[in-house]
XYZ file of C-alpha atoms in Angstrom:
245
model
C 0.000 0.000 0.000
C 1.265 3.420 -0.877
C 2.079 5.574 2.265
C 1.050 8.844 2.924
C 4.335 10.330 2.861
C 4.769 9.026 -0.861
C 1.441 10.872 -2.095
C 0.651 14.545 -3.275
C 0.830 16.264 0.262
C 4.525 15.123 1.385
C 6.301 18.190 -0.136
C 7.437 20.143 3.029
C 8.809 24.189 2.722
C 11.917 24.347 4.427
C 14.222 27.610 3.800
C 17.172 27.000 6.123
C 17.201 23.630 3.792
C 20.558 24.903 1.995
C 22.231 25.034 5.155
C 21.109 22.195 7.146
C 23.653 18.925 7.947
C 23.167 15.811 6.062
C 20.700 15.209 9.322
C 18.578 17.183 11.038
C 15.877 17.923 12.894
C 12.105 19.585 11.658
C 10.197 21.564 13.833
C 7.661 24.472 14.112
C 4.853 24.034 11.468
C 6.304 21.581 8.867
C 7.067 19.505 11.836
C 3.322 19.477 12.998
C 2.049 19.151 9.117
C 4.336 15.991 8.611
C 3.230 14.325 11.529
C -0.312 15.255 11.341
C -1.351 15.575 7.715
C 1.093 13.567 6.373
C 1.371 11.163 8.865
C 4.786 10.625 8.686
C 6.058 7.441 9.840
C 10.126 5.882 10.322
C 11.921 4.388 6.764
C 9.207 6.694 4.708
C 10.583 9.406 2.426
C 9.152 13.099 2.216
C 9.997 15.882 -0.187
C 11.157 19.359 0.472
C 12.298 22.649 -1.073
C 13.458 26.149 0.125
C 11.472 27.792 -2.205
C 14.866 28.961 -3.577
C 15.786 26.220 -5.835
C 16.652 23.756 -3.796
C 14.783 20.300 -3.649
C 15.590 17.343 -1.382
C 14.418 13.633 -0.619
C 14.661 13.448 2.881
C 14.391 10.345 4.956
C 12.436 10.291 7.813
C 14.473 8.737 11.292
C 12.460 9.558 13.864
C 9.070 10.845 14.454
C 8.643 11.426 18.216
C 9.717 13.327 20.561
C 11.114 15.250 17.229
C 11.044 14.735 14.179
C 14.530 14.026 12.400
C 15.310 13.457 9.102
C 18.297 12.292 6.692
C 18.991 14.567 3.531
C 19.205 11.448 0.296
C 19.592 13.501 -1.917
C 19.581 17.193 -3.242
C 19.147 18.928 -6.953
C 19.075 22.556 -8.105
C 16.266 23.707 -9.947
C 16.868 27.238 -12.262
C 15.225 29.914 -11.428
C 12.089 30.398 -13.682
C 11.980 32.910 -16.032
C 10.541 36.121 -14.626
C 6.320 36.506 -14.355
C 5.073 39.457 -12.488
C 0.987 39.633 -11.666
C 0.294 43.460 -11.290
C -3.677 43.225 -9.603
C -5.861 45.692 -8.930
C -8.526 45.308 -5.928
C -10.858 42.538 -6.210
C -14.425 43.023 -4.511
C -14.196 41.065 -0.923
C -11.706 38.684 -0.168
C -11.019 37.114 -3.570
C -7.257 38.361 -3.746
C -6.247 35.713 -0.917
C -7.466 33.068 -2.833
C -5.721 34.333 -5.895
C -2.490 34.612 -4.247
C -2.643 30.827 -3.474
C -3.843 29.851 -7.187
C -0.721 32.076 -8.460
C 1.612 30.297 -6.359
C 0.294 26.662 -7.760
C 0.648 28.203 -11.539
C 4.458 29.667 -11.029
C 4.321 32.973 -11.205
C 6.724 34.319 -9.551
C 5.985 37.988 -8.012
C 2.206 38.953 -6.858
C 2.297 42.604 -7.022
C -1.166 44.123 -5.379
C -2.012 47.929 -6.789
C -3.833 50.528 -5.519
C -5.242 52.823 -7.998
C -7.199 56.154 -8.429
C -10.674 54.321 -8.039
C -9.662 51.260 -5.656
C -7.311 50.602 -2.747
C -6.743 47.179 -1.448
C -8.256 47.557 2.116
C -5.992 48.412 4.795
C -4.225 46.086 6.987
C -0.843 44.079 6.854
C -1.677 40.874 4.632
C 2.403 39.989 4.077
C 2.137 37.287 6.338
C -0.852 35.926 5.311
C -0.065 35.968 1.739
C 3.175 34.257 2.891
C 1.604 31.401 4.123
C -0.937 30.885 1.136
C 2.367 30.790 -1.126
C 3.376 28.316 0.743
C 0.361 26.532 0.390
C 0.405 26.781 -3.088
C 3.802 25.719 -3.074
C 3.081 22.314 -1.272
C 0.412 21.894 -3.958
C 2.317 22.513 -6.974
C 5.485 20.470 -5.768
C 7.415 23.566 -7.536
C 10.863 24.602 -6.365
C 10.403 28.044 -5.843
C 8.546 30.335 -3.838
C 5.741 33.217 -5.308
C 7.100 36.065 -3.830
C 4.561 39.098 -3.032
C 4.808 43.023 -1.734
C 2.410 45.061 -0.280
C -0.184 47.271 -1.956
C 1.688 50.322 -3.735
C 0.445 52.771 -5.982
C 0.507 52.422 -9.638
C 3.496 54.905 -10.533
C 5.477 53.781 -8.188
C 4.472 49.856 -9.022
C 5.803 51.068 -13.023
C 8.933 51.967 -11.666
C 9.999 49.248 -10.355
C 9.305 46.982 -13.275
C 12.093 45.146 -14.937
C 12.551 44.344 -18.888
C 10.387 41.968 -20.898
C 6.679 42.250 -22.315
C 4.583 43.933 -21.028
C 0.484 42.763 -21.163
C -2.688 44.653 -19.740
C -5.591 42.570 -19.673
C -8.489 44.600 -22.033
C -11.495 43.197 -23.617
C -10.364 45.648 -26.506
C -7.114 44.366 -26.514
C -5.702 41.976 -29.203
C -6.620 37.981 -28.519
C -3.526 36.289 -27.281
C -3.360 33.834 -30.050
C -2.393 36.380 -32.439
C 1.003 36.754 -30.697
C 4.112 35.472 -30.897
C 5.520 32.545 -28.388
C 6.846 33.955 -25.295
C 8.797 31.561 -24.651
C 11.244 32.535 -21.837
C 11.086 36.170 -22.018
C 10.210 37.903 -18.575
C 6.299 39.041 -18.677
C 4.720 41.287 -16.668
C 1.048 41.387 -16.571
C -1.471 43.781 -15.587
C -5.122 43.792 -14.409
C -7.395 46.115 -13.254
C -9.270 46.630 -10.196
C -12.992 45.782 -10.199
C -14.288 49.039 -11.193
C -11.624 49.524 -14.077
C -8.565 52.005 -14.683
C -9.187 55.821 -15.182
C -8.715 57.117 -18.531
C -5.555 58.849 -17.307
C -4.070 55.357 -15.902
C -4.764 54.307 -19.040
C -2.764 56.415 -20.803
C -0.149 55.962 -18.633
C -0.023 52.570 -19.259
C 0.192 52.940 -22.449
C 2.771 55.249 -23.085
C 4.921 52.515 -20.529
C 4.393 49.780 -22.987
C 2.235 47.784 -22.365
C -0.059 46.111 -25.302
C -3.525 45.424 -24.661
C -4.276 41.645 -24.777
C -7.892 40.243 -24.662
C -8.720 37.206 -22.273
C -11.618 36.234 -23.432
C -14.637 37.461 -25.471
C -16.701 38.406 -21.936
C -15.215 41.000 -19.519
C -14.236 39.152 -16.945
C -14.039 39.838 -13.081
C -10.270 41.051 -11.566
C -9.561 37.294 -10.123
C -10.689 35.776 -13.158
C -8.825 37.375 -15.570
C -5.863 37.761 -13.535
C -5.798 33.859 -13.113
C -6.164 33.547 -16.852
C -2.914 35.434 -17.485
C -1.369 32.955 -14.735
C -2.406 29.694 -16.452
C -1.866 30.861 -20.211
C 1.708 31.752 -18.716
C 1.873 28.006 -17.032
C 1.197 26.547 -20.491
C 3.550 28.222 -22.358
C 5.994 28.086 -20.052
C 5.401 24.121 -19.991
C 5.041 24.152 -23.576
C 8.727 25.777 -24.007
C 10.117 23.709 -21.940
C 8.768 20.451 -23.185
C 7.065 19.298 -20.035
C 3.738 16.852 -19.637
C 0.919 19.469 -18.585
């Protein structure tokens, strides 16, 4: 019978992993979701990653008092090419669950942005959003961690953008299939809150190049489309790298 630490949910997050001994021990909350939703037991093998690159088959020693494990074996993953999710406000609560789905599909920077019609709501959310990468992480079985920032204004979100393509969801934008592969160019992707960019962001955008691309033929809602720009990334990216979807 296949043990629990061999299925889907035995892929721990572990970010002192590149400097722990070839034996050591787990504690805190991987320690707690190894023994309690994994079920961890002696002689099984579980999975981890620092969410840096780093993956390694661990073996499991000892479960109680602690639980201590023996490193098998390591590999280094490359850092993925570059995917940045600019979003806009959802209505409610939806951008915690998007921050999760993001995670599973790779991308690699969640960027929240406030905007001349809608702020995110006030309050810290790092933390949270922390812990829903990781989630996502454990789900995906992916080597390295979404990273995320706090709400900043749109200017100053612009600025710190890096080089690559440059996509704002738009139902009058262009369909996606009429462009060329991206391949592994850096992306950066933007969508609006729920009530939509002013006419002046718009501009803006613009004249900072981005090209209008069209999701779908309905307008979708903030969450949607932004997770459409995730998972049309996901495939291409699996496409140009020649991996089983």
């Amino acid at each position: 019978m296949r043990s629990a630490a061999d299925a889907a949910p035995s892929f721990l997050y572990l970010p002192g992993l590149a400097s722990s001994g070839e034996s050591f021990t787990i504690d805190g909350e991987e320690a707690r979701y190894a023994a309690r939703v994994v079920r961890a037991r002696e002689g099984e093998r579980l999975t981890a990653t620092d969410g840096a690159g780093l993956v390694a088959r661990l073996v499991v020693e000892r479960v109680r008092p602690t639980l201590e494990v023996r490193v098998e074996s390591r590999e280094r993953h490359p850092e993925p090419p570059r995917t940045v999710l600019l979003c806009g406000a959802p209505e409610g609560e939806r951008g915690d669950w998007l921050v999760e789905k993001c995670a599973e599909l790779g991308v690699t920077l969640w960027a929240p942005v406030d905007t001349q019609r809608v702020r995110w709501p006030e309050g810290h959310r790092g933390e949270r959003w922390h812990r829903l990468a990781v989630a996502g992480l454990r789900q995906s079985r992916g080597a390295w961690l979404l990273r995320s920032s706090e709400p900043s204004g749109l200017e100053e979100s612009l600025a710190a953008l890096g080089p690559g393509e440059r996509w704002l969801a738009d139902p009058s934008g262009a369909a996606l299939g009429e462009r060329g592969a991206l391949g592994d160019a850096p992306v950066t992707g933007l969508v609006g809150p729920s009530s939509g960019f002013s006419d002046r962001e718009h501009k803006v955008l613009l004249e900072k190049g981005f090209s209008l691309v069209r999701l779908a033929r309905q307008r979708l809602r903030t969450e949607t489309a932004a997770l459409s720009l995730a998972a049309l990334w996901a495939a291409e990216r699996s496409r140009s790298a020649g991996a089983t979807p």
